[in-house]
Coordinates of C-alpha atoms in Angstrom, one line a residue:
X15 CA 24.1 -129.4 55.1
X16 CA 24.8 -127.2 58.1
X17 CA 28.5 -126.3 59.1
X18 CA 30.2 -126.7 61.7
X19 CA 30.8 -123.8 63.8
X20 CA 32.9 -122.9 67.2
X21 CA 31.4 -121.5 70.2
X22 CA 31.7 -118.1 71.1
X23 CA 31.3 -116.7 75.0
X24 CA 28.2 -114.6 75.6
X25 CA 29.8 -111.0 76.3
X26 CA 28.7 -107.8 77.3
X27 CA 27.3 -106.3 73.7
X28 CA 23.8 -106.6 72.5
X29 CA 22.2 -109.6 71.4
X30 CA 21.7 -108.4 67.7
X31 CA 25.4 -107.6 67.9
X32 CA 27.0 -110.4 69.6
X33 CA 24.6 -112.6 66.4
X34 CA 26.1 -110.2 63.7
X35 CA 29.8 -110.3 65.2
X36 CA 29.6 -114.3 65.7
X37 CA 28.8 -114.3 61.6
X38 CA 31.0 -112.3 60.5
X39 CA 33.7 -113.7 62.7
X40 CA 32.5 -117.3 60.9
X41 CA 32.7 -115.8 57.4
X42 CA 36.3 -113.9 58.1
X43 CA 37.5 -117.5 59.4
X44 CA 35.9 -119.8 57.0
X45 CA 33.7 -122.2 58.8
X46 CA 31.2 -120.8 57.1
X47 CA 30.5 -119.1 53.5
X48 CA 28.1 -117.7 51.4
X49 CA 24.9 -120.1 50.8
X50 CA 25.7 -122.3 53.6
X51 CA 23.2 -123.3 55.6
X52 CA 23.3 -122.3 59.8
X53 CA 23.0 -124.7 62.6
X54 CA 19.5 -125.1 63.5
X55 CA 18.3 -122.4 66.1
X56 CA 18.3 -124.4 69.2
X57 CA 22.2 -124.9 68.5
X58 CA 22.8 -121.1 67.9
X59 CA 21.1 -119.6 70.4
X60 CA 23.0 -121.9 73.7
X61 CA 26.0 -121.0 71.8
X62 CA 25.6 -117.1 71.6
X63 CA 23.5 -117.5 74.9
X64 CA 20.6 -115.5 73.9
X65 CA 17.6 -116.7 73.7
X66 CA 15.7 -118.0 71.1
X67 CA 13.3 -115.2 70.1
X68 CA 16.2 -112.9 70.9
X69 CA 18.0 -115.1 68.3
X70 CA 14.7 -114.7 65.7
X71 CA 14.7 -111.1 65.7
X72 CA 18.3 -110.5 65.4
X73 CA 17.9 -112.7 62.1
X74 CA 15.1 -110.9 61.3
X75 CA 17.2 -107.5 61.0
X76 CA 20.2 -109.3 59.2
X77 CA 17.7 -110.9 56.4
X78 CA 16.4 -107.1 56.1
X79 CA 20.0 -105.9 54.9
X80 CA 20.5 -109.4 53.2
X81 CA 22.8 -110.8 55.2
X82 CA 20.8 -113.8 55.8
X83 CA 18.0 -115.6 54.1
X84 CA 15.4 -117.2 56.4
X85 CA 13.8 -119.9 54.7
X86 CA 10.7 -121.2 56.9
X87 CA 10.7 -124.9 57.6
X88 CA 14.1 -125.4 56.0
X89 CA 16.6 -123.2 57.7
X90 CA 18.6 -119.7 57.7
X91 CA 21.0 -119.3 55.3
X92 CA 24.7 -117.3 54.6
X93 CA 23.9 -114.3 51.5
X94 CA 25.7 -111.3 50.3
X95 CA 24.1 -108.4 51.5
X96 CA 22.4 -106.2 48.8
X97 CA 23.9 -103.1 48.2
X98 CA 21.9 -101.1 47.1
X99 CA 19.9 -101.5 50.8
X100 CA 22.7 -100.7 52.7
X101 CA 23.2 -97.7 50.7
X102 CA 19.6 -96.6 51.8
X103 CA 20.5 -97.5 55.5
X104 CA 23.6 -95.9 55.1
X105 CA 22.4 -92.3 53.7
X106 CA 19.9 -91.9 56.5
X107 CA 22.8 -92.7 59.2
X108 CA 24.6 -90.2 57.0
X109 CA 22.2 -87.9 57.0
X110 CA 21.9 -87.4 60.8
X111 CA 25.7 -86.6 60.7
X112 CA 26.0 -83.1 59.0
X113 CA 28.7 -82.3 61.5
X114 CA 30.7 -85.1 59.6
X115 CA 29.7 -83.9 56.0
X116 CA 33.7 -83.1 55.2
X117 CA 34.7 -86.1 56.5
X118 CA 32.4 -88.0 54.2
X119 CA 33.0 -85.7 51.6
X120 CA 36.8 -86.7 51.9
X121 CA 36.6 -90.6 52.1
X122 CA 34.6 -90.3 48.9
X123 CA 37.4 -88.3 47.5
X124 CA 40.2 -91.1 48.8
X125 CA 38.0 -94.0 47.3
X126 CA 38.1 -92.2 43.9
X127 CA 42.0 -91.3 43.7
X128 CA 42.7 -94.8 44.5
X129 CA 40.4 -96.6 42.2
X130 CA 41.6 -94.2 39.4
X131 CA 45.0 -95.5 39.8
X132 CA 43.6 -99.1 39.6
X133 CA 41.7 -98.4 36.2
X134 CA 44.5 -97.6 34.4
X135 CA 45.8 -100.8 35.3
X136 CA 42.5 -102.9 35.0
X137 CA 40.1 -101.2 33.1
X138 CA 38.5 -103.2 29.6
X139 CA 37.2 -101.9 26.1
X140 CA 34.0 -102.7 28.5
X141 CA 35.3 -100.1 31.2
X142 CA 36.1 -97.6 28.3
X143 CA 33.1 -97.7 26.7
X144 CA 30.8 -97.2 29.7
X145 CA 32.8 -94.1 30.5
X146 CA 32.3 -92.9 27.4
X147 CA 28.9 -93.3 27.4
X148 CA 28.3 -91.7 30.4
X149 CA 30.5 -88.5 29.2
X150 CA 27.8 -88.2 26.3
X151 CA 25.5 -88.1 29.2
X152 CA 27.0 -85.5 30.4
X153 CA 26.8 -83.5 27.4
X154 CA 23.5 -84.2 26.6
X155 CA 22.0 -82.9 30.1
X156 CA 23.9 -79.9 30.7
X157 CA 21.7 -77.8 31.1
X158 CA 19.7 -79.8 33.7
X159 CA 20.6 -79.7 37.3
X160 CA 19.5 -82.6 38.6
X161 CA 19.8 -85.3 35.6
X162 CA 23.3 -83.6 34.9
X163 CA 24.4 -84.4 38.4
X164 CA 23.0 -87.9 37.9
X165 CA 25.7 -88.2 34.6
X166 CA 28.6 -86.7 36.9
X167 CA 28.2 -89.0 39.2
X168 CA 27.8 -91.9 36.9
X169 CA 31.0 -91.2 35.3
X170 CA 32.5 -91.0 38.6
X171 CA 31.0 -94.4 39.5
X172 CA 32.2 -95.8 36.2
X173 CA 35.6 -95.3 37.7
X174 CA 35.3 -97.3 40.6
X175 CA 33.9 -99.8 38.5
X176 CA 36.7 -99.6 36.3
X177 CA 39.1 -100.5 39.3
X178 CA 37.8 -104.1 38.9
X179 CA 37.9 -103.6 43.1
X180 CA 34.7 -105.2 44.7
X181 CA 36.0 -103.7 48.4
X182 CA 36.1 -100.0 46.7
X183 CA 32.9 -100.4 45.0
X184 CA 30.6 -101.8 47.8
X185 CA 31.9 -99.2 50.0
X186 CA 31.4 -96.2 47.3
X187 CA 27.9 -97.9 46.4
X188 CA 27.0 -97.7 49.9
X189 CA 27.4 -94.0 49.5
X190 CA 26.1 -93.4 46.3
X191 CA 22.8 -92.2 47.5
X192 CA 24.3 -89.7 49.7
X193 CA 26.8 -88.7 47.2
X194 CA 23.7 -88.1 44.6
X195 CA 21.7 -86.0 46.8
X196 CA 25.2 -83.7 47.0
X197 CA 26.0 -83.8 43.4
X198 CA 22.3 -82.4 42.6
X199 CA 21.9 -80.0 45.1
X200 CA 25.7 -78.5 44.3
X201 CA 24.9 -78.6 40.5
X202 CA 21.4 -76.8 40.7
X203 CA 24.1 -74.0 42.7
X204 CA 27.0 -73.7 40.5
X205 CA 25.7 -74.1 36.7
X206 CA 24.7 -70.1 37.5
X207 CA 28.7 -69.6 38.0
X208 CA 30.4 -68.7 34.2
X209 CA 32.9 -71.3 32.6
X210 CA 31.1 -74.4 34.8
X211 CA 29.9 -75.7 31.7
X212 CA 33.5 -76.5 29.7
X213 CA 34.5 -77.4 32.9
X214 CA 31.7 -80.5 33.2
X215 CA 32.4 -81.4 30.4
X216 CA 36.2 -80.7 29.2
X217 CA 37.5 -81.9 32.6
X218 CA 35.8 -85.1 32.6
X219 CA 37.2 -85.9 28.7
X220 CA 40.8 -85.5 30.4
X221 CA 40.2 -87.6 32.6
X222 CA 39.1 -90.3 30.1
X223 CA 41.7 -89.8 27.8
X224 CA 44.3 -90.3 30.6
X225 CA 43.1 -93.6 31.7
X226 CA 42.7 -94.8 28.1
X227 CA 46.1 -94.0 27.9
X228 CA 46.7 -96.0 31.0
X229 CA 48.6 -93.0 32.5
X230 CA 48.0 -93.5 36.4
X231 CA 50.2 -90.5 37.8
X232 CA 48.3 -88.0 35.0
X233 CA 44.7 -89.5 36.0
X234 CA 45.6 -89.2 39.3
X235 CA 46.3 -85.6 38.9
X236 CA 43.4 -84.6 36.7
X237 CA 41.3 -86.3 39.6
X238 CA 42.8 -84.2 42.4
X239 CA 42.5 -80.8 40.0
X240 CA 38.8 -81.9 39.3
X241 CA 37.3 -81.6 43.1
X242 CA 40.2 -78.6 42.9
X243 CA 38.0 -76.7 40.5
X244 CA 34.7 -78.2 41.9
X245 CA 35.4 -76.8 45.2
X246 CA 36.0 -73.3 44.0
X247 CA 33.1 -73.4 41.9
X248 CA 30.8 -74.1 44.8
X249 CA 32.8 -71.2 46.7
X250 CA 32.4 -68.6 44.1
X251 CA 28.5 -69.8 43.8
X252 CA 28.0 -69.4 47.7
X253 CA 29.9 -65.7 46.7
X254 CA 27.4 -64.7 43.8
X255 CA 24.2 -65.8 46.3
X256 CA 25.6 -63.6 49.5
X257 CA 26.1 -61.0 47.0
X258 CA 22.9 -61.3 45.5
X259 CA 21.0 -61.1 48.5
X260 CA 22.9 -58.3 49.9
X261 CA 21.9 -56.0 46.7

């Protein structure tokens, strides 16, 4: 059964906006929710005051990121958006942005130290375990650029999972393709760089042990001295290729 919904004035944005901002607005307010059913197009489109093929496409694009589910002859319907597309969307608007890398670089880092605090508060035997698993990972494919930097940042995402926070993990898993591509290519760099090894591995068995023991303000810190060490390992890597080529 359709719900009801409240009319919103045309304004100046785009069409595929002014649809995406009246759903949202709907969903933030409650008229409507996840799995219900949208008025049927002739409604929508004098509301919004676009027109009805407008209205087509611009469901069109939101059933692409799976935010809607079109079903012909039956209606359009409320969904959760898969993640795992918007992270694909999200790396290539992401990757046109190099000038922004640091900034990315750092929300990534703020999304970890506050999850970290919420796992060792929330996390379960479940949450343990996975973590655990992953730091055998770890281990196992040290010596391997790329699926070593695949364990890494498993473990990492392990974390935010840990937190038991849907908000954190949506927004991390939306850049988790980005923040792969990094991992690998940074990995391939710095496993020529001695002591990187006990570092992979020793540094992220602190960090376990402190949020088994539930300790937020130690996690908290190993965290921050992890991309600590991280960073200078890139910088002395950069160091040993300028050198390299200079000889």
């Amino acid at each position: 059964m359709s719900t009801e919904i409240s009319e919103q004035a045309p304004g100046s944005q785009g069409d595929y906006a002014r649809v995406l901002d009246f759903i949202r607005q709907q969903l933030l307010s409650g008229r409507i929710r996840v799995g219900d059913k949208l008025v049927a197009e002739r409604e929508l489109s004098a509301l919004l005051g676009v027109s009805r093929p407008v209205l087509r496409e611009a469901l069109r694009a939101l059933s692409m990121i799976g935010a809607v589910e079109i079903r012909h002859g039956v209606g359009t319907f409320v969904t959760t958006p898969d993640v795992s597309a918007l992270g694909d969307f999200f790396s290539l608007v992401l990757a046109q942005q190099g000038d922004q890398l640091d900034d990315i670089l750092e929300s990534r880092v703020a999304i970890e130290h506050h999850a970290i605090r919420l796992a060792c508060r929330r996390a379960t035997e479940t949450d343990y375990d996975r973590l655990a698993a992953t730091l055998g990972r770890i281990r196992e494919t040290i010596e391997d650029a790329e699926e070593g930097a695949k364990a890494d940042f498993a473990f990492h995402s392990a974390i935010v999972a840990a937190s038991h926070s849907k908000t954190l993990a949506t927004i991390y898993g939306a850049l988790s393709n980005f923040i792969v591509d990094l991992h690998v290519v940074r990995r391939r760099r710095i496993l020529t760089v001695s002591g990187i090894r006990d570092y992979l591995i020793d540094h992220h068995a602190r960090i376990l042990d402190a949020l088994v023991r539930r300790d937020g303000p130690e996690a908290d810190r190993l965290l921050a001295e992890h991309f600590e060490i991280g960073a200078d390992f890139s910088r002395r890597a950069m160091l040993n290729e300028i050198n390299g080529a200079s000889r």
